[in-house]
């Protein structure tokens, strides 16, 4: 029996740098393996496909034990920007693309990018607010239809 | 691991179909492997396959999709149109080199 995964649909619900990279890496990797891949951006995940916000997605400095610093420091002004700069430098050293390039890469690779209808309505976004790689704003029902026969991953 | 005859030469292939010994590769073999993948090699396919082969011979590894697009000059979109089942992976297989590593 062939047990390989042929299709993945990944839900991106977080608007932090560490929340979105794993989803993009997994979607891109799925396409590289010849699998079908979809990305569904919901809630704060919409920031990643928002043309005005994509360049400003940051690492969470508060409530993030992964930063290995005292929790109190996280609330200092600019701490999130510093943590983000450090992370971006490390990513550049390791040849990991920045968010706008990464979104272009996964879209060019044939991964379907979709915004969540309920979240877009709630935040007052329309298709005009999103980067051109977004195919459509779809409902949860349409997302399930699109994901039929594959695996769904929530991040 | 399976042993089979490809283009008149007995070769060993791993579970995913990659040649275990890249030195046994020939262009005739590339045509046979491409056919298994449902691909009839055009000149543009050959450009990518030869590029993969050359990258392996000079650096010891074939590039991943992003690096392949950057260094070969063939855009990501076109790479996927040429090799729908994954450009770096499929082109590496056809070029008789190991599967490219790396996550991005």
PDB file of C-alpha atoms in Angstrom:
ATOM      1  CA  UNK A   1       0.000   0.000   0.000  1.00  0.00           C
ATOM      2  CA  UNK A   2       1.227   3.480  -0.890  1.00  0.00           C
ATOM      3  CA  UNK A   3       1.252   5.449   2.344  1.00  0.00           C
ATOM      4  CA  UNK A   4       2.915   8.591   1.081  1.00  0.00           C
ATOM      5  CA  UNK A   5       1.162  11.885   1.806  1.00  0.00           C
ATOM      6  CA  UNK A   6      -0.027  13.372  -1.489  1.00  0.00           C
ATOM      7  CA  UNK A   7      -1.534  16.616  -0.263  1.00  0.00           C
ATOM      8  CA  UNK A   8      -1.345  18.986   2.714  1.00  0.00           C
ATOM      9  CA  UNK A   9      -3.409  22.000   3.705  1.00  0.00           C
ATOM     10  CA  UNK A  10      -1.772  24.160   6.340  1.00  0.00           C
ATOM     11  CA  UNK A  11      -3.691  26.627   8.511  1.00  0.00           C
ATOM     12  CA  UNK A  12      -1.633  29.649   9.643  1.00  0.00           C
ATOM     13  CA  UNK A  13      -3.333  31.286  12.614  1.00  0.00           C
ATOM     14  CA  UNK A  14      -0.406  33.186  14.172  1.00  0.00           C
ATOM     15  CA  UNK A  15       0.986  36.518  13.094  1.00  0.00           C
ATOM     16  CA  UNK A  16       4.456  36.148  14.629  1.00  0.00           C
ATOM     17  CA  UNK A  17       7.623  35.290  12.753  1.00  0.00           C
ATOM     18  CA  UNK A  18       8.042  32.025  14.640  1.00  0.00           C
ATOM     19  CA  UNK A  19       4.376  31.274  14.003  1.00  0.00           C
ATOM     20  CA  UNK A  20       4.569  31.552  10.236  1.00  0.00           C
ATOM     21  CA  UNK A  21       7.978  30.209   9.156  1.00  0.00           C
ATOM     22  CA  UNK A  22       7.282  26.568  10.024  1.00  0.00           C
ATOM     23  CA  UNK A  23       4.131  26.670   7.887  1.00  0.00           C
ATOM     24  CA  UNK A  24       5.950  28.225   4.920  1.00  0.00           C
ATOM     25  CA  UNK A  25       8.830  25.764   5.190  1.00  0.00           C
ATOM     26  CA  UNK A  26       6.425  22.837   5.354  1.00  0.00           C
ATOM     27  CA  UNK A  27       4.360  24.080   2.396  1.00  0.00           C
ATOM     28  CA  UNK A  28       7.452  24.735   0.289  1.00  0.00           C
ATOM     29  CA  UNK A  29       8.918  21.361   1.251  1.00  0.00           C
ATOM     30  CA  UNK A  30       5.679  19.632   0.304  1.00  0.00           C
ATOM     31  CA  UNK A  31       5.798  21.124  -3.195  1.00  0.00           C
ATOM     32  CA  UNK A  32       9.482  20.238  -3.529  1.00  0.00           C
ATOM     33  CA  UNK A  33       8.486  16.621  -2.846  1.00  0.00           C
ATOM     34  CA  UNK A  34       5.828  16.816  -5.520  1.00  0.00           C
ATOM     35  CA  UNK A  35       2.926  17.015  -3.086  1.00  0.00           C
ATOM     36  CA  UNK A  36      -0.030  19.346  -3.468  1.00  0.00           C
ATOM     37  CA  UNK A  37       0.005  22.137  -0.857  1.00  0.00           C
ATOM     38  CA  UNK A  38      -2.382  24.864   0.286  1.00  0.00           C
ATOM     39  CA  UNK A  39      -1.915  27.614   2.865  1.00  0.00           C
ATOM     40  CA  UNK A  40      -4.960  29.044   4.624  1.00  0.00           C
ATOM     41  CA  UNK A  41      -4.273  32.267   6.546  1.00  0.00           C
ATOM     42  CA  UNK A  42      -6.642  32.992   9.389  1.00  0.00           C
ATOM     43  CA  UNK A  43      -6.869  35.420  12.307  1.00  0.00           C
ATOM     44  CA  UNK A  44      -3.480  37.090  12.961  1.00  0.00           C
ATOM     45  CA  UNK A  45      -1.989  34.849  10.291  1.00  0.00           C
ATOM     46  CA  UNK A  46      -3.579  37.290   7.836  1.00  0.00           C
ATOM     47  CA  UNK A  47      -0.731  39.718   8.619  1.00  0.00           C
ATOM     48  CA  UNK A  48       1.561  37.506   6.566  1.00  0.00           C
ATOM     49  CA  UNK A  49      -0.436  38.056   3.382  1.00  0.00           C
ATOM     50  CA  UNK A  50      -1.317  41.668   4.190  1.00  0.00           C
ATOM     51  CA  UNK A  51       0.664  43.829   1.742  1.00  0.00           C
ATOM     52  CA  UNK A  52       1.198  46.541   4.381  1.00  0.00           C
ATOM     53  CA  UNK A  53       2.144  44.196   7.220  1.00  0.00           C
ATOM     54  CA  UNK A  54       4.178  41.428   5.617  1.00  0.00           C
ATOM     55  CA  UNK A  55       7.434  43.358   6.111  1.00  0.00           C
ATOM     56  CA  UNK A  56       6.619  43.983   9.772  1.00  0.00           C
ATOM     57  CA  UNK A  57       5.943  40.492  11.099  1.00  0.00           C
ATOM     58  CA  UNK A  58       7.883  40.149  14.367  1.00  0.00           C
ATOM     59  CA  UNK A  59       9.121  37.620  16.868  1.00  0.00           C
ATOM     60  CA  UNK A  60       7.003  37.559  20.051  1.00  0.00           C
ATOM     61  CA  UNK A  61       9.132  38.996  22.870  1.00  0.00           C
ATOM     62  CA  UNK A  62       6.527  38.391  25.589  1.00  0.00           C
ATOM     63  CA  UNK A  63       5.432  34.944  26.678  1.00  0.00           C
ATOM     64  CA  UNK A  64       8.097  33.294  24.542  1.00  0.00           C
ATOM     65  CA  UNK A  65      10.360  31.071  26.656  1.00  0.00           C
ATOM     66  CA  UNK A  66      12.295  30.224  23.485  1.00  0.00           C
ATOM     67  CA  UNK A  67      14.048  33.594  23.676  1.00  0.00           C
ATOM     68  CA  UNK A  68      15.817  32.507  26.876  1.00  0.00           C
ATOM     69  CA  UNK A  69      15.654  35.835  28.648  1.00  0.00           C
ATOM     70  CA  UNK A  70      13.879  37.107  31.744  1.00  0.00           C
ATOM     71  CA  UNK A  71      10.154  37.560  31.048  1.00  0.00           C
ATOM     72  CA  UNK A  72      10.206  41.127  32.369  1.00  0.00           C
ATOM     73  CA  UNK A  73      12.666  42.218  29.666  1.00  0.00           C
ATOM     74  CA  UNK A  74      10.205  41.199  26.982  1.00  0.00           C
ATOM     75  CA  UNK A  75       7.906  44.120  27.769  1.00  0.00           C
ATOM     76  CA  UNK A  76      10.629  46.743  27.221  1.00  0.00           C
ATOM     77  CA  UNK A  77       9.995  48.974  24.186  1.00  0.00           C
ATOM     78  CA  UNK A  78      11.795  47.727  21.084  1.00  0.00           C
ATOM     79  CA  UNK A  79      12.521  44.269  22.478  1.00  0.00           C
ATOM     80  CA  UNK A  80      10.412  42.557  19.834  1.00  0.00           C
ATOM     81  CA  UNK A  81      12.230  44.491  17.096  1.00  0.00           C
ATOM     82  CA  UNK A  82      15.615  43.478  18.529  1.00  0.00           C
ATOM     83  CA  UNK A  83      14.632  39.820  18.767  1.00  0.00           C
ATOM     84  CA  UNK A  84      13.280  39.984  15.209  1.00  0.00           C
ATOM     85  CA  UNK A  85      16.473  41.563  13.865  1.00  0.00           C
ATOM     86  CA  UNK A  86      18.578  38.878  15.542  1.00  0.00           C
ATOM     87  CA  UNK A  87      16.386  36.132  14.131  1.00  0.00           C
ATOM     88  CA  UNK A  88      16.388  37.649  10.648  1.00  0.00           C
ATOM     89  CA  UNK A  89      20.172  37.887  10.674  1.00  0.00           C
ATOM     90  CA  UNK A  90      20.448  34.219  11.607  1.00  0.00           C
ATOM     91  CA  UNK A  91      18.000  33.299   8.859  1.00  0.00           C
ATOM     92  CA  UNK A  92      19.924  35.298   6.291  1.00  0.00           C
ATOM     93  CA  UNK A  93      23.160  33.562   7.312  1.00  0.00           C
ATOM     94  CA  UNK A  94      21.415  30.257   6.730  1.00  0.00           C
ATOM     95  CA  UNK A  95      20.005  31.382   3.373  1.00  0.00           C
ATOM     96  CA  UNK A  96      16.392  31.325   4.576  1.00  0.00           C
ATOM     97  CA  UNK A  97      14.391  33.861   2.541  1.00  0.00           C
ATOM     98  CA  UNK A  98      12.628  36.861   4.065  1.00  0.00           C
ATOM     99  CA  UNK A  99       8.835  36.768   4.214  1.00  0.00           C
ATOM    100  CA  UNK A 100       7.980  38.583   0.945  1.00  0.00           C
ATOM    101  CA  UNK A 101      10.445  36.399  -1.006  1.00  0.00           C
ATOM    102  CA  UNK A 102       9.220  33.270   0.772  1.00  0.00           C
ATOM    103  CA  UNK A 103       5.574  34.028  -0.088  1.00  0.00           C
ATOM    104  CA  UNK A 104       6.597  34.538  -3.723  1.00  0.00           C
ATOM    105  CA  UNK A 105       8.593  31.284  -3.640  1.00  0.00           C
ATOM    106  CA  UNK A 106       5.736  29.111  -2.326  1.00  0.00           C
ATOM    107  CA  UNK A 107       3.260  30.738  -4.728  1.00  0.00           C
ATOM    108  CA  UNK A 108       5.602  30.201  -7.707  1.00  0.00           C
ATOM    109  CA  UNK A 109       6.050  26.628  -6.525  1.00  0.00           C
ATOM    110  CA  UNK A 110       2.336  26.141  -7.090  1.00  0.00           C
ATOM    111  CA  UNK A 111       1.154  26.282  -3.500  1.00  0.00           C
ATOM    112  CA  UNK A 112      -2.359  27.769  -3.166  1.00  0.00           C
ATOM    113  CA  UNK A 113      -2.578  30.780  -0.827  1.00  0.00           C
ATOM    114  CA  UNK A 114      -5.968  31.657   0.651  1.00  0.00           C
ATOM    115  CA  UNK A 115      -7.306  34.131   3.195  1.00  0.00           C
ATOM    116  CA  UNK A 116     -10.003  33.254   5.723  1.00  0.00           C
ATOM    117  CA  UNK A 117     -13.362  34.892   5.001  1.00  0.00           C
ATOM    118  CA  UNK A 118     -14.482  35.229   8.645  1.00  0.00           C
ATOM    119  CA  UNK A 119     -11.158  36.780   9.755  1.00  0.00           C
ATOM    120  CA  UNK A 120     -10.963  39.128   6.772  1.00  0.00           C
ATOM    121  CA  UNK A 121     -14.496  40.362   7.504  1.00  0.00           C
ATOM    122  CA  UNK A 122     -13.712  40.753  11.200  1.00  0.00           C
ATOM    123  CA  UNK A 123     -10.567  42.832  10.545  1.00  0.00           C
ATOM    124  CA  UNK A 124     -12.182  44.668   7.635  1.00  0.00           C
ATOM    125  CA  UNK A 125      -9.790  43.352   4.959  1.00  0.00           C
ATOM    126  CA  UNK A 126     -10.626  42.805   1.303  1.00  0.00           C
ATOM    127  CA  UNK A 127      -8.601  41.152  -1.450  1.00  0.00           C
ATOM    128  CA  UNK A 128      -7.112  44.577  -2.224  1.00  0.00           C
ATOM    129  CA  UNK A 129      -5.319  44.513   1.155  1.00  0.00           C
ATOM    130  CA  UNK A 130      -3.495  41.274   0.380  1.00  0.00           C
ATOM    131  CA  UNK A 131      -0.365  40.460  -1.601  1.00  0.00           C
ATOM    132  CA  UNK A 132      -1.096  39.475  -5.234  1.00  0.00           C
ATOM    133  CA  UNK A 133      -0.111  35.847  -4.614  1.00  0.00           C
ATOM    134  CA  UNK A 134      -3.331  35.280  -2.625  1.00  0.00           C
ATOM    135  CA  UNK A 135      -5.745  33.398  -4.873  1.00  0.00           C
ATOM    136  CA  UNK A 136      -8.941  34.166  -2.974  1.00  0.00           C
ATOM    137  CA  UNK A 137     -10.626  34.789   0.346  1.00  0.00           C
ATOM    138  CA  UNK A 138     -12.561  31.624   1.105  1.00  0.00           C
ATOM    139  CA  UNK A 139     -14.954  30.300   3.726  1.00  0.00           C
ATOM    140  CA  UNK A 140     -14.141  27.455   6.077  1.00  0.00           C
ATOM    141  CA  UNK A 141     -16.432  25.218   4.027  1.00  0.00           C
ATOM    142  CA  UNK A 142     -14.480  26.017   0.872  1.00  0.00           C
ATOM    143  CA  UNK A 143     -11.254  25.332   2.764  1.00  0.00           C
ATOM    144  CA  UNK A 144     -12.453  21.852   3.703  1.00  0.00           C
ATOM    145  CA  UNK A 145     -13.541  21.198   0.118  1.00  0.00           C
ATOM    146  CA  UNK A 146     -10.106  22.305  -1.069  1.00  0.00           C
ATOM    147  CA  UNK A 147      -8.414  20.079   1.508  1.00  0.00           C
ATOM    148  CA  UNK A 148     -10.401  16.953   0.643  1.00  0.00           C
ATOM    149  CA  UNK A 149      -8.303  13.824   0.439  1.00  0.00           C
ATOM    150  CA  UNK A 150      -5.254  15.399   2.106  1.00  0.00           C
ATOM    151  CA  UNK A 151      -3.813  16.107   5.526  1.00  0.00           C
ATOM    152  CA  UNK A 152      -4.713  19.271   7.449  1.00  0.00           C
ATOM    153  CA  UNK A 153      -2.062  20.870   9.637  1.00  0.00           C
ATOM    154  CA  UNK A 154      -2.867  23.676  12.089  1.00  0.00           C
ATOM    155  CA  UNK A 155      -0.124  26.053  13.162  1.00  0.00           C
TER     156      UNK A 155
ATOM    157  CA  UNK B   1      17.461  -1.057  -2.799  1.00  0.00           C
ATOM    158  CA  UNK B   2      16.777  -2.700  -6.159  1.00  0.00           C
ATOM    159  CA  UNK B   3      19.072  -3.761  -8.972  1.00  0.00           C
ATOM    160  CA  UNK B   4      17.875  -3.298 -12.522  1.00  0.00           C
ATOM    161  CA  UNK B   5      19.137  -2.796 -16.049  1.00  0.00           C
ATOM    162  CA  UNK B   6      18.823   0.800 -17.271  1.00  0.00           C
ATOM    163  CA  UNK B   7      19.899   1.653 -20.816  1.00  0.00           C
ATOM    164  CA  UNK B   8      21.861  -1.583 -20.986  1.00  0.00           C
ATOM    165  CA  UNK B   9      23.747  -1.098 -17.697  1.00  0.00           C
ATOM    166  CA  UNK B  10      23.062  -2.898 -14.432  1.00  0.00           C
ATOM    167  CA  UNK B  11      22.511  -0.277 -11.701  1.00  0.00           C
ATOM    168  CA  UNK B  12      21.387  -0.160  -8.094  1.00  0.00           C
ATOM    169  CA  UNK B  13      18.617   2.247  -7.103  1.00  0.00           C
ATOM    170  CA  UNK B  14      17.405   3.308  -3.662  1.00  0.00           C
ATOM    171  CA  UNK B  15      13.808   3.138  -2.422  1.00  0.00           C
ATOM    172  CA  UNK B  16      12.952   6.424  -4.150  1.00  0.00           C
ATOM    173  CA  UNK B  17      14.637   5.443  -7.420  1.00  0.00           C
ATOM    174  CA  UNK B  18      17.875   7.423  -7.119  1.00  0.00           C
ATOM    175  CA  UNK B  19      21.016   5.799  -8.535  1.00  0.00           C
ATOM    176  CA  UNK B  20      23.307   4.703  -5.720  1.00  0.00           C
ATOM    177  CA  UNK B  21      26.367   5.117  -7.964  1.00  0.00           C
ATOM    178  CA  UNK B  22      26.241   8.404  -9.950  1.00  0.00           C
ATOM    179  CA  UNK B  23      29.314   7.377 -11.983  1.00  0.00           C
ATOM    180  CA  UNK B  24      27.276   4.751 -13.867  1.00  0.00           C
ATOM    181  CA  UNK B  25      24.946   7.422 -15.255  1.00  0.00           C
ATOM    182  CA  UNK B  26      24.600   8.125 -18.971  1.00  0.00           C
ATOM    183  CA  UNK B  27      22.374  10.408 -21.021  1.00  0.00           C
ATOM    184  CA  UNK B  28      20.511   7.360 -22.332  1.00  0.00           C
ATOM    185  CA  UNK B  29      19.802   6.438 -18.714  1.00  0.00           C
ATOM    186  CA  UNK B  30      18.436   9.953 -18.123  1.00  0.00           C
ATOM    187  CA  UNK B  31      15.933   9.443 -20.920  1.00  0.00           C
ATOM    188  CA  UNK B  32      14.793   6.156 -19.351  1.00  0.00           C
ATOM    189  CA  UNK B  33      14.442   7.624 -15.830  1.00  0.00           C
ATOM    190  CA  UNK B  34      12.583  10.670 -17.190  1.00  0.00           C
ATOM    191  CA  UNK B  35      10.143   8.361 -18.989  1.00  0.00           C
ATOM    192  CA  UNK B  36       9.390   6.651 -15.654  1.00  0.00           C
ATOM    193  CA  UNK B  37       8.495  10.100 -14.310  1.00  0.00           C
ATOM    194  CA  UNK B  38       6.248  10.737 -17.297  1.00  0.00           C
ATOM    195  CA  UNK B  39       8.639  13.295 -18.784  1.00  0.00           C
ATOM    196  CA  UNK B  40       9.823  13.476 -22.401  1.00  0.00           C
ATOM    197  CA  UNK B  41      13.030  15.485 -22.094  1.00  0.00           C
ATOM    198  CA  UNK B  42      13.062  18.760 -24.044  1.00  0.00           C
ATOM    199  CA  UNK B  43      16.148  20.948 -24.480  1.00  0.00           C
ATOM    200  CA  UNK B  44      14.981  23.037 -21.479  1.00  0.00           C
ATOM    201  CA  UNK B  45      14.730  19.884 -19.320  1.00  0.00           C
ATOM    202  CA  UNK B  46      18.238  18.951 -20.415  1.00  0.00           C
ATOM    203  CA  UNK B  47      19.508  22.366 -19.410  1.00  0.00           C
ATOM    204  CA  UNK B  48      18.283  21.771 -15.857  1.00  0.00           C
ATOM    205  CA  UNK B  49      19.431  18.137 -15.741  1.00  0.00           C
ATOM    206  CA  UNK B  50      22.925  19.030 -16.973  1.00  0.00           C
ATOM    207  CA  UNK B  51      23.029  21.907 -14.502  1.00  0.00           C
ATOM    208  CA  UNK B  52      22.184  19.503 -11.641  1.00  0.00           C
ATOM    209  CA  UNK B  53      24.812  17.075 -12.852  1.00  0.00           C
ATOM    210  CA  UNK B  54      27.401  19.838 -13.078  1.00  0.00           C
ATOM    211  CA  UNK B  55      26.498  21.175  -9.597  1.00  0.00           C
ATOM    212  CA  UNK B  56      26.931  17.702  -8.164  1.00  0.00           C
ATOM    213  CA  UNK B  57      30.268  17.188  -9.884  1.00  0.00           C
ATOM    214  CA  UNK B  58      31.629  20.537  -8.699  1.00  0.00           C
ATOM    215  CA  UNK B  59      30.091  20.876  -5.212  1.00  0.00           C
ATOM    216  CA  UNK B  60      29.275  17.286  -4.273  1.00  0.00           C
ATOM    217  CA  UNK B  61      25.524  17.921  -4.021  1.00  0.00           C
ATOM    218  CA  UNK B  62      22.618  19.002  -6.192  1.00  0.00           C
ATOM    219  CA  UNK B  63      20.893  22.269  -5.166  1.00  0.00           C
ATOM    220  CA  UNK B  64      17.383  22.560  -3.707  1.00  0.00           C
ATOM    221  CA  UNK B  65      14.636  24.299  -5.705  1.00  0.00           C
ATOM    222  CA  UNK B  66      15.359  27.844  -4.524  1.00  0.00           C
ATOM    223  CA  UNK B  67      19.091  27.579  -5.128  1.00  0.00           C
ATOM    224  CA  UNK B  68      18.520  25.792  -8.438  1.00  0.00           C
ATOM    225  CA  UNK B  69      16.341  28.686  -9.637  1.00  0.00           C
ATOM    226  CA  UNK B  70      18.854  31.260  -8.393  1.00  0.00           C
ATOM    227  CA  UNK B  71      21.915  29.647  -9.921  1.00  0.00           C
ATOM    228  CA  UNK B  72      20.529  28.132 -13.133  1.00  0.00           C
ATOM    229  CA  UNK B  73      18.468  31.155 -14.117  1.00  0.00           C
ATOM    230  CA  UNK B  74      15.394  28.977 -14.740  1.00  0.00           C
ATOM    231  CA  UNK B  75      12.574  30.573 -12.665  1.00  0.00           C
ATOM    232  CA  UNK B  76      10.790  28.585  -9.925  1.00  0.00           C
ATOM    233  CA  UNK B  77       7.489  28.608 -11.832  1.00  0.00           C
ATOM    234  CA  UNK B  78       9.080  27.173 -14.972  1.00  0.00           C
ATOM    235  CA  UNK B  79      10.995  24.563 -12.947  1.00  0.00           C
ATOM    236  CA  UNK B  80       7.706  23.260 -11.547  1.00  0.00           C
ATOM    237  CA  UNK B  81       6.148  23.314 -15.031  1.00  0.00           C
ATOM    238  CA  UNK B  82       9.061  21.218 -16.341  1.00  0.00           C
ATOM    239  CA  UNK B  83       9.158  18.856 -13.349  1.00  0.00           C
ATOM    240  CA  UNK B  84       5.711  18.830 -11.710  1.00  0.00           C
ATOM    241  CA  UNK B  85       6.648  16.182  -9.139  1.00  0.00           C
ATOM    242  CA  UNK B  86       9.293  18.436  -7.597  1.00  0.00           C
ATOM    243  CA  UNK B  87      12.021  20.029  -9.755  1.00  0.00           C
ATOM    244  CA  UNK B  88      15.152  19.530  -7.660  1.00  0.00           C
ATOM    245  CA  UNK B  89      14.206  15.997  -6.658  1.00  0.00           C
ATOM    246  CA  UNK B  90      13.106  14.860 -10.119  1.00  0.00           C
ATOM    247  CA  UNK B  91      15.946  16.570 -11.998  1.00  0.00           C
ATOM    248  CA  UNK B  92      18.445  15.035  -9.561  1.00  0.00           C
ATOM    249  CA  UNK B  93      16.967  11.593 -10.124  1.00  0.00           C
ATOM    250  CA  UNK B  94      17.135  12.012 -13.906  1.00  0.00           C
ATOM    251  CA  UNK B  95      20.698  13.346 -13.587  1.00  0.00           C
ATOM    252  CA  UNK B  96      21.661  10.229 -11.649  1.00  0.00           C
ATOM    253  CA  UNK B  97      22.799  12.145  -8.574  1.00  0.00           C
ATOM    254  CA  UNK B  98      21.661  11.840  -4.924  1.00  0.00           C
ATOM    255  CA  UNK B  99      18.495  13.562  -3.721  1.00  0.00           C
ATOM    256  CA  UNK B 100      19.223  17.184  -2.725  1.00  0.00           C
ATOM    257  CA  UNK B 101      19.251  17.857   0.998  1.00  0.00           C
ATOM    258  CA  UNK B 102      17.997  20.861   2.904  1.00  0.00           C
ATOM    259  CA  UNK B 103      14.577  22.055   3.955  1.00  0.00           C
ATOM    260  CA  UNK B 104      14.158  25.158   1.832  1.00  0.00           C
TER     261      UNK B 104
END
